[in-house]
Coordinates of C-alpha atoms in Angstrom, one line a residue:
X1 CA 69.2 38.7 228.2
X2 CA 67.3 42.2 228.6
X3 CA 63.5 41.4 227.9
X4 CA 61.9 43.2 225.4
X5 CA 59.5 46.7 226.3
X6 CA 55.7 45.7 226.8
X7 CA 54.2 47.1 224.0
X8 CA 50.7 49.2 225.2
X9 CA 47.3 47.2 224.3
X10 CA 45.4 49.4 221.3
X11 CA 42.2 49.6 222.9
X12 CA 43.6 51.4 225.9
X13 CA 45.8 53.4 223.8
X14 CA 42.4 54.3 221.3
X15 CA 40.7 54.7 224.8
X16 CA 43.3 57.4 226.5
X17 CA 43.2 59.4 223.2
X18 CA 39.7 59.4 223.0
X19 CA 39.4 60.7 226.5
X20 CA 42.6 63.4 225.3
X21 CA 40.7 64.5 222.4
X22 CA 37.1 64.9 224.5
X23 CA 39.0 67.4 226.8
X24 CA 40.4 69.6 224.4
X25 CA 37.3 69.5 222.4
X26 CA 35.3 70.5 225.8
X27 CA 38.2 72.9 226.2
X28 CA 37.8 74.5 223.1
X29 CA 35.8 78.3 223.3
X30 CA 32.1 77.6 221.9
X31 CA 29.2 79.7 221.5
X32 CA 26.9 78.9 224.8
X33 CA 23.1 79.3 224.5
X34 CA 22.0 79.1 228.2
X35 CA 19.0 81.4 229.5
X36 CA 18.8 83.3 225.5
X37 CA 16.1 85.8 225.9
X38 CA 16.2 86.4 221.8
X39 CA 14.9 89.2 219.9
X40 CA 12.3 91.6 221.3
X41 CA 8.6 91.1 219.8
X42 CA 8.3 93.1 216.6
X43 CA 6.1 96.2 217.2
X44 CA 5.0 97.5 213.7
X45 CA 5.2 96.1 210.2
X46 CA 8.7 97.8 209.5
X47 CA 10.1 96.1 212.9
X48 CA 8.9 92.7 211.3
X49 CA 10.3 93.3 208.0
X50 CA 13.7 94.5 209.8
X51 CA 13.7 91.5 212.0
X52 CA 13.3 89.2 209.0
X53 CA 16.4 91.2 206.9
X54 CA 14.5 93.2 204.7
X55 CA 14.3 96.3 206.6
X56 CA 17.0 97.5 204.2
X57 CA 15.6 96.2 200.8
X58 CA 14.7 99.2 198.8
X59 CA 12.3 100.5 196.5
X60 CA 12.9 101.6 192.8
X61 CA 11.0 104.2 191.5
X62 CA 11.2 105.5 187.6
X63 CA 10.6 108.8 186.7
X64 CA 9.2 110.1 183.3
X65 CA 9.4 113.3 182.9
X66 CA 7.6 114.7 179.6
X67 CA 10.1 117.5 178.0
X68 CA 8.1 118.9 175.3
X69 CA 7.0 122.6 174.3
X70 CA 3.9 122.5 176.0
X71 CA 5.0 121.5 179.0
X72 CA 7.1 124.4 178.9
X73 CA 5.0 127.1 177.6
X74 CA 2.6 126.0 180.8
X75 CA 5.2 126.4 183.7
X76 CA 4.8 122.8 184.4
X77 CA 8.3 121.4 184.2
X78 CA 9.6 124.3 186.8
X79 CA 6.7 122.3 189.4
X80 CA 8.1 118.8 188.1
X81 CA 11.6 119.7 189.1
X82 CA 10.6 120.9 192.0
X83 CA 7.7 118.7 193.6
X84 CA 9.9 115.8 192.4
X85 CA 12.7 116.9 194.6
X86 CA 10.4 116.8 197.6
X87 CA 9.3 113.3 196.5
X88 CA 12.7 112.3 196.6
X89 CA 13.1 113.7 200.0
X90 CA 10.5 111.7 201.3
X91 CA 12.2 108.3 200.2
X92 CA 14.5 106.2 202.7
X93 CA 17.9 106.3 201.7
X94 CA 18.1 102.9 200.7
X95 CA 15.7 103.5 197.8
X96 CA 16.3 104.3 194.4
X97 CA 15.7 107.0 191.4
X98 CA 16.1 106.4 188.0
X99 CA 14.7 109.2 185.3
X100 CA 13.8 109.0 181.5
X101 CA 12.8 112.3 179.8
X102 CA 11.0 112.4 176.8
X103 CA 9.0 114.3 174.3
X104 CA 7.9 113.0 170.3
X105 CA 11.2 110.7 171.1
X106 CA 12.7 109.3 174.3
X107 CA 15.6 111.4 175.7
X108 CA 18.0 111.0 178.1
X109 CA 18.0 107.6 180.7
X110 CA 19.7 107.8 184.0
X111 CA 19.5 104.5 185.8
X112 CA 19.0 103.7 189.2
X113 CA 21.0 105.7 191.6
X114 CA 20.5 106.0 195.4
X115 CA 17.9 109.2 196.5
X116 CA 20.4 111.4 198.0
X117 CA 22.4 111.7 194.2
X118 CA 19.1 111.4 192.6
X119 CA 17.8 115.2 192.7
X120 CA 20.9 116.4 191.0
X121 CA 20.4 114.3 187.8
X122 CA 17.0 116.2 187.4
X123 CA 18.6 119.3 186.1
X124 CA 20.5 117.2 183.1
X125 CA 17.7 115.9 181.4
X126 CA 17.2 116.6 177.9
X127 CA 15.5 116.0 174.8
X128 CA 16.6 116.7 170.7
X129 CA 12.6 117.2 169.5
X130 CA 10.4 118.6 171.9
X131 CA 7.5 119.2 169.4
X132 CA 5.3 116.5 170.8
X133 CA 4.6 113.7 173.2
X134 CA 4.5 110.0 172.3
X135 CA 4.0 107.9 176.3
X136 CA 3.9 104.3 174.4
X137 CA 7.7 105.3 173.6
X138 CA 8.3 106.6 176.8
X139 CA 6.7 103.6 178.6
X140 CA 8.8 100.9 176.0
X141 CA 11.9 103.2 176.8
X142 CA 11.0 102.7 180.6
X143 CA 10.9 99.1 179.8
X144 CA 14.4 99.1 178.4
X145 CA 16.1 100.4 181.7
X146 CA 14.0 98.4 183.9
X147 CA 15.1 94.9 182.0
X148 CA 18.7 96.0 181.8
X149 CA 18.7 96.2 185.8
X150 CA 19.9 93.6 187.7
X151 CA 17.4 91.6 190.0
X152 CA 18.3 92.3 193.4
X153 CA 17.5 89.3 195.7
X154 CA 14.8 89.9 196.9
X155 CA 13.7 91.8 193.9
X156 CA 13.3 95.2 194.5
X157 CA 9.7 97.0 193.6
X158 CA 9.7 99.2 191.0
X159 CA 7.3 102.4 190.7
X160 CA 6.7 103.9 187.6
X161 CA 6.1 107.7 188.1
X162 CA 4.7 109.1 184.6
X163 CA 4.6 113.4 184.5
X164 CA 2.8 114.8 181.5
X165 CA 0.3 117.3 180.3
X166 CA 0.2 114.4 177.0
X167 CA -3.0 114.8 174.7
X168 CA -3.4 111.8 172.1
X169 CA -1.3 114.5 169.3
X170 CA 1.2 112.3 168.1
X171 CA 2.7 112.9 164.8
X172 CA 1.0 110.1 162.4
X173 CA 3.1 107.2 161.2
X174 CA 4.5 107.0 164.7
X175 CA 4.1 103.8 167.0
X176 CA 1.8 104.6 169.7
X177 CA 0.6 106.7 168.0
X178 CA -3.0 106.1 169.3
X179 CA -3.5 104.6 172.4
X180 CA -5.5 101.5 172.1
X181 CA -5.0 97.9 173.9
X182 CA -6.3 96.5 171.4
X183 CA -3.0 97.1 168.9
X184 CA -0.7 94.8 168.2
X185 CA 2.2 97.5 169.9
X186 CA 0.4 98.7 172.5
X187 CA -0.5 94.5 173.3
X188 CA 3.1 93.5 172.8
X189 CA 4.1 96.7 175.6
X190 CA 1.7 95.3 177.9
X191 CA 2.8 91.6 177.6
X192 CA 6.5 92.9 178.0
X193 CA 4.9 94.8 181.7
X194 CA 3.8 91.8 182.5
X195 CA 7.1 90.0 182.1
X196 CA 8.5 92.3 184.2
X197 CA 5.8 92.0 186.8
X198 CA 6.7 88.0 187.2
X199 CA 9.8 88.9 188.2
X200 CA 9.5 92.1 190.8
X201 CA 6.3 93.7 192.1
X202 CA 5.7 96.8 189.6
X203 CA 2.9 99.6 190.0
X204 CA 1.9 102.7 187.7
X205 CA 1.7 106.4 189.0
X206 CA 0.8 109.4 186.6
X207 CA 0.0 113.1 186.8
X208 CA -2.2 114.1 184.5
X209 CA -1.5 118.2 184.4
X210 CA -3.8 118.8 181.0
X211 CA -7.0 119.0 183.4
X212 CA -9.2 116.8 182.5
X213 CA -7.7 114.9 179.4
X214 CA -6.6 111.8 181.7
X215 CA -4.5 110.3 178.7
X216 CA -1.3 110.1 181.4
X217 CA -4.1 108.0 183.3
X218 CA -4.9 105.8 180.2
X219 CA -1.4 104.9 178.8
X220 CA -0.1 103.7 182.3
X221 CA -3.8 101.6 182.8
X222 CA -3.4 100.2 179.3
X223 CA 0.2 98.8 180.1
X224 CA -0.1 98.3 183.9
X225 CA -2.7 96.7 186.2
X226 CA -1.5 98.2 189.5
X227 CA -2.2 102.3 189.2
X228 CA -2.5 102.9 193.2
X229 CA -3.1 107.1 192.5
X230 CA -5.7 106.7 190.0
X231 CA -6.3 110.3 188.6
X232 CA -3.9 112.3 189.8
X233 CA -3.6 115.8 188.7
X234 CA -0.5 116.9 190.7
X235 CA 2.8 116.0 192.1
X236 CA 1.8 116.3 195.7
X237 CA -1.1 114.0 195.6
X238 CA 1.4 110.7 195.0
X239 CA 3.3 111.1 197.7
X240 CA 0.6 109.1 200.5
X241 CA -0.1 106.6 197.4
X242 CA 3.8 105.9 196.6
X243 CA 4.5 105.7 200.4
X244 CA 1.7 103.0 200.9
X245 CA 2.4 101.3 197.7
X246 CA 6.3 101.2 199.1
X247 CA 5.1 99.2 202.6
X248 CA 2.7 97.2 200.4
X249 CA 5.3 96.1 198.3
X250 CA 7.7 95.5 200.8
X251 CA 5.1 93.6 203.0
X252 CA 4.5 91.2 200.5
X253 CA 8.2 90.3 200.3
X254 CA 8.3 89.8 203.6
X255 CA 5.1 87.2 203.0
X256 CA 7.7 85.5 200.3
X257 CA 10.2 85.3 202.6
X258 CA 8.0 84.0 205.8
X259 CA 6.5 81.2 202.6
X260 CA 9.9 80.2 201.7
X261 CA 11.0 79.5 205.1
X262 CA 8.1 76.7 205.2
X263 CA 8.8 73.1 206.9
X264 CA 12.2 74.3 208.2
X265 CA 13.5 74.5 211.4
X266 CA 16.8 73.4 213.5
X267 CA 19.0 70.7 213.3
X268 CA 20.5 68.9 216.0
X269 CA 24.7 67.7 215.8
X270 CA 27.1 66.2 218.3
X271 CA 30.8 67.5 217.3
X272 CA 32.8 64.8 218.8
X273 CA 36.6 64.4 218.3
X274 CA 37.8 62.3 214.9
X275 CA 38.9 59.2 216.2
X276 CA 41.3 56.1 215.0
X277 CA 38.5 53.4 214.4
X278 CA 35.2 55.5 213.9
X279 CA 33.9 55.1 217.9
X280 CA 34.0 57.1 219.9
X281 CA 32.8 55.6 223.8
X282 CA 30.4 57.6 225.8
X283 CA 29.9 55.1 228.7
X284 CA 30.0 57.4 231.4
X285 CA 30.4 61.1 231.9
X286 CA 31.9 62.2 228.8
X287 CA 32.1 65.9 227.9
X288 CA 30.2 66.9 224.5
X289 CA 29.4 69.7 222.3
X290 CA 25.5 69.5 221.1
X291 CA 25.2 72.0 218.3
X292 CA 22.1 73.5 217.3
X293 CA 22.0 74.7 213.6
X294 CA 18.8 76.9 211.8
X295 CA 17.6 75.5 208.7
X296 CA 15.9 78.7 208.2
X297 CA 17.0 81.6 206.0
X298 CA 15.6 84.5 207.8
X299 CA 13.5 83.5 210.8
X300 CA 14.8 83.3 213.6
X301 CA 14.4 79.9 215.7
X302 CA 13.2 79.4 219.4
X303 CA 13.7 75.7 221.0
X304 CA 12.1 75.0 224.4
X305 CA 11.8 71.9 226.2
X306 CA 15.5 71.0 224.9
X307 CA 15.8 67.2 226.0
X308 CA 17.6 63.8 224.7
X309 CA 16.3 60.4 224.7
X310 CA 18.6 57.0 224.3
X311 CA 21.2 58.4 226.9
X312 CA 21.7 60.6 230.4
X313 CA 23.0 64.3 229.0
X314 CA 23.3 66.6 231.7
X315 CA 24.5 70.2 230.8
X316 CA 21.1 71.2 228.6
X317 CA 19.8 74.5 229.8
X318 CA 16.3 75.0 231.0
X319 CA 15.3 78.2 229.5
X320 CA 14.7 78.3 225.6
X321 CA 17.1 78.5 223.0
X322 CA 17.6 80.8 220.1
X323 CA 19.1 80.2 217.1
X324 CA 19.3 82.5 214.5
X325 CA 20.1 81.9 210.7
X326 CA 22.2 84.7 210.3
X327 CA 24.9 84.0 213.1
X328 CA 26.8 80.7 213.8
X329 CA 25.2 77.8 215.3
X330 CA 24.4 77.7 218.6
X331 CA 26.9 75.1 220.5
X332 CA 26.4 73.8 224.1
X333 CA 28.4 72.3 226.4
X334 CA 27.0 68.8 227.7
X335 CA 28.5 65.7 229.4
X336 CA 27.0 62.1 227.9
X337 CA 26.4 58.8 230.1
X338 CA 25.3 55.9 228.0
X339 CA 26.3 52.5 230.0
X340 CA 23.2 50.2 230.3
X341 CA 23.0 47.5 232.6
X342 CA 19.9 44.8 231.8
X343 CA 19.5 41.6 233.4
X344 CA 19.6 38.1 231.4
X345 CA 20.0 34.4 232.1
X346 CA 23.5 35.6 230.8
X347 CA 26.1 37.8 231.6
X348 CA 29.0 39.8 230.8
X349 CA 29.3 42.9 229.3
X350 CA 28.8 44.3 225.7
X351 CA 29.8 47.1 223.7
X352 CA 26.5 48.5 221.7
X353 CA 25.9 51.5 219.8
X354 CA 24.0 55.1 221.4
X355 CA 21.8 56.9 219.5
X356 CA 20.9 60.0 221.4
X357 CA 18.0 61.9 220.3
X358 CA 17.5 65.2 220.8
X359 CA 13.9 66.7 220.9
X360 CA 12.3 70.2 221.7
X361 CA 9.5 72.2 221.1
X362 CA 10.4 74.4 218.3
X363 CA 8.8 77.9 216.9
X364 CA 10.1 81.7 216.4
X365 CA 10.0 84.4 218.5
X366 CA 8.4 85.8 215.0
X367 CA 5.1 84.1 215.2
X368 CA 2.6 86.4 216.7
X369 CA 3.6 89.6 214.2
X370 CA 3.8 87.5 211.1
X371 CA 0.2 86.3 211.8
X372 CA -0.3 89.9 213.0
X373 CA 1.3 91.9 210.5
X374 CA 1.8 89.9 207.4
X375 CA -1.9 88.1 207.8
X376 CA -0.4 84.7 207.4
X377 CA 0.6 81.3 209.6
X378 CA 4.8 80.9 210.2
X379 CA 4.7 77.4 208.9
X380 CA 8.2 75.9 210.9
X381 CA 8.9 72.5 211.5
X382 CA 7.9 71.6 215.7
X383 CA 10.5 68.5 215.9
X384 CA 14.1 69.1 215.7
X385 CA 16.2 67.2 212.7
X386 CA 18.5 65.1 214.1
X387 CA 21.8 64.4 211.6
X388 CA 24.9 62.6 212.1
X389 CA 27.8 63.5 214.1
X390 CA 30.2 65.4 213.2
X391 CA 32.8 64.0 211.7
X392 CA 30.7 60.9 211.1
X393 CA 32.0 58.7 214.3
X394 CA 29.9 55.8 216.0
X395 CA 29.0 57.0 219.3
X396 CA 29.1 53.5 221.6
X397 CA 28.6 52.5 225.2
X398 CA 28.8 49.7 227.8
X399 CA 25.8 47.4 228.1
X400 CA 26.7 45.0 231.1
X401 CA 23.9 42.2 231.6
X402 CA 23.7 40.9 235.2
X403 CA 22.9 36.8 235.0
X404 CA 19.3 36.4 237.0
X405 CA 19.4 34.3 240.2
X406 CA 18.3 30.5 239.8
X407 CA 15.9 31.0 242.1
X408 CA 14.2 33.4 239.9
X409 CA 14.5 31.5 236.9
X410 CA 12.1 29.1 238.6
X411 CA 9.8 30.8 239.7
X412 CA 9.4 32.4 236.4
X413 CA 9.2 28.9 234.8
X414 CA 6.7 27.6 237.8
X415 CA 4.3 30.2 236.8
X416 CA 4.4 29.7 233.4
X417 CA 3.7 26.1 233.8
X418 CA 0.9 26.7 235.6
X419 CA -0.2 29.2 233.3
X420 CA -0.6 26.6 230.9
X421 CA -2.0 24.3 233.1
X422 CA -4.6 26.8 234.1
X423 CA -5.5 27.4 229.9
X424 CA -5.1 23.7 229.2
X425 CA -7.3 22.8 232.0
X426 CA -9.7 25.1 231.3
X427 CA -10.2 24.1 227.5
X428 CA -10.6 20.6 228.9
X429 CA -13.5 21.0 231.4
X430 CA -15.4 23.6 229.2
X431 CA -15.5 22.0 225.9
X432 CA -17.3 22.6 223.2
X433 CA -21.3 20.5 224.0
X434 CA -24.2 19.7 221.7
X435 CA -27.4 20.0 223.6
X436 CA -30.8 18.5 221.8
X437 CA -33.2 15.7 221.8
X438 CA -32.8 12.4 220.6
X439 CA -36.1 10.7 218.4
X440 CA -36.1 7.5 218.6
X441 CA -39.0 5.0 216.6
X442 CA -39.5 1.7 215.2
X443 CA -40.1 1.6 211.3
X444 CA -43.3 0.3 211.9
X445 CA -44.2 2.7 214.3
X446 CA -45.0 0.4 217.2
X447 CA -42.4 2.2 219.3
X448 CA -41.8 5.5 219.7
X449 CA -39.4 7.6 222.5
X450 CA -37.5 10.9 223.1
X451 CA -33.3 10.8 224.9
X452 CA -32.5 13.9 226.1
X453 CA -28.7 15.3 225.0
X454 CA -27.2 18.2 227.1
X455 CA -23.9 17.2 225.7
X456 CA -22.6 15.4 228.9
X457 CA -19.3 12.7 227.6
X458 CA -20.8 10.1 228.8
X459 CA -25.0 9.1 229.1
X460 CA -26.1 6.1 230.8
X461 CA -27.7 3.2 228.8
X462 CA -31.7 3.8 228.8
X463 CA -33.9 1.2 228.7
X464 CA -36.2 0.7 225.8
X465 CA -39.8 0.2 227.1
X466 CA -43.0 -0.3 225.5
X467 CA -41.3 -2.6 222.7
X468 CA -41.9 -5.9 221.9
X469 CA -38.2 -7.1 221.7
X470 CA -36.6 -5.2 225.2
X471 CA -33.3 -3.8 225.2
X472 CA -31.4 -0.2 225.6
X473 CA -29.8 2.8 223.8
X474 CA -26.9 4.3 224.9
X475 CA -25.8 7.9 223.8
X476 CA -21.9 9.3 224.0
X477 CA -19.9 12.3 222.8
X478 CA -21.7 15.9 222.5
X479 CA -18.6 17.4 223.7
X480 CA -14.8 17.5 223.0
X481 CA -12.8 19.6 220.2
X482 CA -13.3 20.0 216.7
X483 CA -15.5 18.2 214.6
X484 CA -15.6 15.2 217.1
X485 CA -17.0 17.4 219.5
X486 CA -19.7 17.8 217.7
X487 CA -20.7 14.2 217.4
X488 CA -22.6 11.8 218.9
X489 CA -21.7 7.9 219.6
X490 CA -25.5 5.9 219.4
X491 CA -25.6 2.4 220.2
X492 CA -28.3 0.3 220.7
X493 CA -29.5 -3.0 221.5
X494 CA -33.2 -4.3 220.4
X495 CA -33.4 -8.1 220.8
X496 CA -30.1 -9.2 220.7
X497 CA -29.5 -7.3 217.7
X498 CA -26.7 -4.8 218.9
X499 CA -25.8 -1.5 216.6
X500 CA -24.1 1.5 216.2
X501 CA -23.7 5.1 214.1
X502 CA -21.9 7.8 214.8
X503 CA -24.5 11.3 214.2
X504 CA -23.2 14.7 213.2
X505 CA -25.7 17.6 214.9
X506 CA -29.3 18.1 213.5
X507 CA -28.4 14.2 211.7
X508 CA -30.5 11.0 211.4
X509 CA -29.7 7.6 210.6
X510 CA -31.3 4.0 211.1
X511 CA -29.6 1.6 214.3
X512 CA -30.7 -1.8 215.1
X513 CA -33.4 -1.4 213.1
X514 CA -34.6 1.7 214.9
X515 CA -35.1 5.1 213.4
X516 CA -32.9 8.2 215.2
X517 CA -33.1 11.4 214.4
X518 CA -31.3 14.6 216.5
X519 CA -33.1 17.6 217.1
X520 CA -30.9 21.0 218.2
X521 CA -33.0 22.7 221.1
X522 CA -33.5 26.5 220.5
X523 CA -32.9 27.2 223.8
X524 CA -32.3 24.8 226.9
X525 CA -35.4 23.8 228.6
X526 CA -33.8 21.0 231.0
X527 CA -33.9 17.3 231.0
X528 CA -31.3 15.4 230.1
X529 CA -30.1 11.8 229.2
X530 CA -32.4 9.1 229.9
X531 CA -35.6 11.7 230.1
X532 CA -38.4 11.0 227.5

């Protein structure tokens, strides 16, 4: 009869596809991190901001261009047209134009187009009544466009550029019609600003072409809080204040974004293959992928002194690492040893769980121009997260435990005998002792003596001279533990009449019919049982 095939054991069959799995996951391609220089040190703001991904946020900026007669009659909108278009010129090309024109009424709104197409939309603004100029509409109508514009992310800035030879001649019976910030419109505008400015970083610019009326000025003041130009009377002189207002602006998202990246850091993953049981057994020399992951959004993250504790890892390069937020985790080749051997009065060998930990020293190559640039600490995590593995398998290994020599065992069991003999033996010959003096007198007081106590266990009887009726006292104890240590044994004899009482220190009693009476000594003077 043909015996039936040996069927394999599991374990060895979990065990080879383990090992299967382990080399075609160390096969696989993986981004390396070994010897990563990382990004070069910002030089300027602008590098900083670039480096952190907001190099290409942009600025909005809102024109308001007054269209009335006046403005007309006095040349001025032939210089707006013009001195805006070399405004515009001076933007990056990532910002962003938008125009409003207005006159008694609001006009035509173009929204928010990129500079390069923004000069053209100057030449199609328009109004229906040019016979006056009302800004509180103007500024409300600026409102409006500003609130229907989506909120970038970060928000974009927004400028507010307000053109106008304005006096305080509107028609009466309109709103606005005076500016006051003390009006229930004017308050409502200003709260509305305000809404706005929780949301994205808004500023006021004005010209004031009426010489020396500065009502542009006030309207922008009344709604705004940030005017960076103050008084300006022409086109020209906003272009350094816009500019700086721009970087300022920007700066302070970059501040945001350096705040928001606050107590984060890297994480720390093994991949390991999926396997049949959940284990996966890294006894000896098994090859790895240790994946290092930013928690950060912008920063980019520097890890030195890469190590792992709770198992040998070789395959960890020397040189920092960097890992940045904005490109795949950083994966590392690495082979794992975790068998143990420990020695025990047992042997034999065990299965156990690793739990390598993987530590570093971790900051960003951004540290120095943050503090430099953006006046404020980069507040990362130093220790690197470590998570579970990925999938979520039990990394284990081989603990063997080598069975100790008998020999050994005795030796260790000789010295701790004698260790207790030696603490044993020492509480017994230094026990706790009562030192004192002993009164010792006849009731009536035809005898009188003093026994010395310096807490010996055992005093010699003493005889009792100078009595009528001879005999001896004999004093034991004064030493030993606890209370009885600190107790004395009297007995005494006085004419065949034989006693005894047992004295607590500083006590006094009556013992064949003589008075005693212990005395504690305030410091040793010498003497000693049978002295008197």
């Amino acid at each position: 009869m043909k015996s039936p095939a040996r069927r394999p054991r599991p374990r060895r069959l979990r065990a080879a596809i383990a090992a299967l799995a382990a080399a075609l996951l160390f096969a696989a391609p993986v981004g390396t991190a070994h010897a990563a220089a990382g990004p070069a040190a910002p030089g300027s703001r602008e590098d900083l901001l670039t480096a952190l991904g907001i190099g290409d946020v942009g600025v909005d900026y809102l024109v308001l261009v007054d269209q009335s007669l006046s403005m007309g009659d006095a040349g001025y909108d032939t210089a707006v047209r013009t001195e805006v278009k070399k405004l515009i010129d001076g933007m990056r090309s990532v910002d962003r134009v938008g125009f409003i024109s207005f006159a008694v009424q609001p006009g035509t709104q173009k929204k928010f187009v990129q500079a390069a197409e923004a000069k053209s939309l100057l030449d199609g603004l328009s109004v229906d009544d040019p016979g006056g100029t009302n800004l509180g509409l103007a500024l409300a109508s600026a409102a409006d466009l500003i609130d229907k514009t989506p909120l970038d992310n970060p928000p974009r800035p927004v400028g507010v550029v307000l053109l106008s030879d304005a006096r305080e001649d509107v028609p009466a019976g309109q709103p606005y019609a005076k500016i006051d910030p003390s009006t229930p419109e004017w308050k409502a505008l200003r709260a509305r600003f305000d809404k706005i400015g929780a949301q994205r970083d808004i500023a006021g610019f004005g010209v004031d072409f009426e010489q020396g009326a500065d009502v542009v000025y006030k309207a922008i003041s009344t709604v705004l809080s940030s005017i960076p130009a103050g008084h300006a009377k022409t086109v020209p002189e906003l272009s350094g204040p816009l500019q700086e207002w721009a970087g300022q602006a920007r700066a302070k998202q970059g501040a945001a974004a350096v705040d928001a990246e606050k107590g984060k850091g890297v994480e720390a993953r093994w991949i390991v293959p999926d396997t049949l049981d959940g284990t996966f057994d890294v006894s000896s020399n098994v090859p790895l992928v240790l994946e290092l992951k930013a928690t950060t959004a912008r920063v980019p993250v520097r890890v030195s002194n890469l190590a792992v504790s709770g198992a040998q890892v070789s395959g960890l390069p020397a040189d920092p690492v960097i890992v940045d937020p904005k490109a795949p985790p950083v994966r590392i080749n690495v082979t794992m040893s975790a068998a143990r051997t420990r020695t025990g009065l047992g042997g034999g060998t065990s299965t156990v769980e690793v739990r390598p930990r993987v530590t570093g020293t971790v900051d960003s190559p951004l540290g120095p121009a943050v503090t430099q640039y953006l006046n404020r600490p980069l507040a990362l995590a130093t220790d690197i997260t470590n998570v579970p593995p990925s999938p979520p398998v039990k990394l284990t290994g081989e603990e063997t435990t080598e069975r100790a020599s008998w020999m050994t065992a005795g030796i260790v069991i000789v010295i701790i005998a004698a260790l207790i003999l030696a603490v044993g033996g020492t509480l017994y010959v230094v026990p706790r002792k009562m030192h004192g003096e002993l009164d010792v007198w006849s009731y009536d007081g035809t005898y009188s003596m003093v026994v010395g106590v310096d807490g010996e266990r055992s005093v010699a009887r003493t005889p009792l001279s100078r009595i009528q009726d001879p005999g001896w006292i004999s004093v034991r104890g004064g030493q030993g533990f606890g209370r009885r240590g600190r107790t004395l044994r009297i007995q005494c004899s006085r004419g065949g009449n034989v006693g005894g009482i047992r004295m607590a220190e500083g006590g006094k009693g009556v013992v064949a019919g003589l008075d005693v009476q212990h005395r504690k000594w305030t410091r040793p003077t010498g003497g000693g049982p049978g002295t008197g």
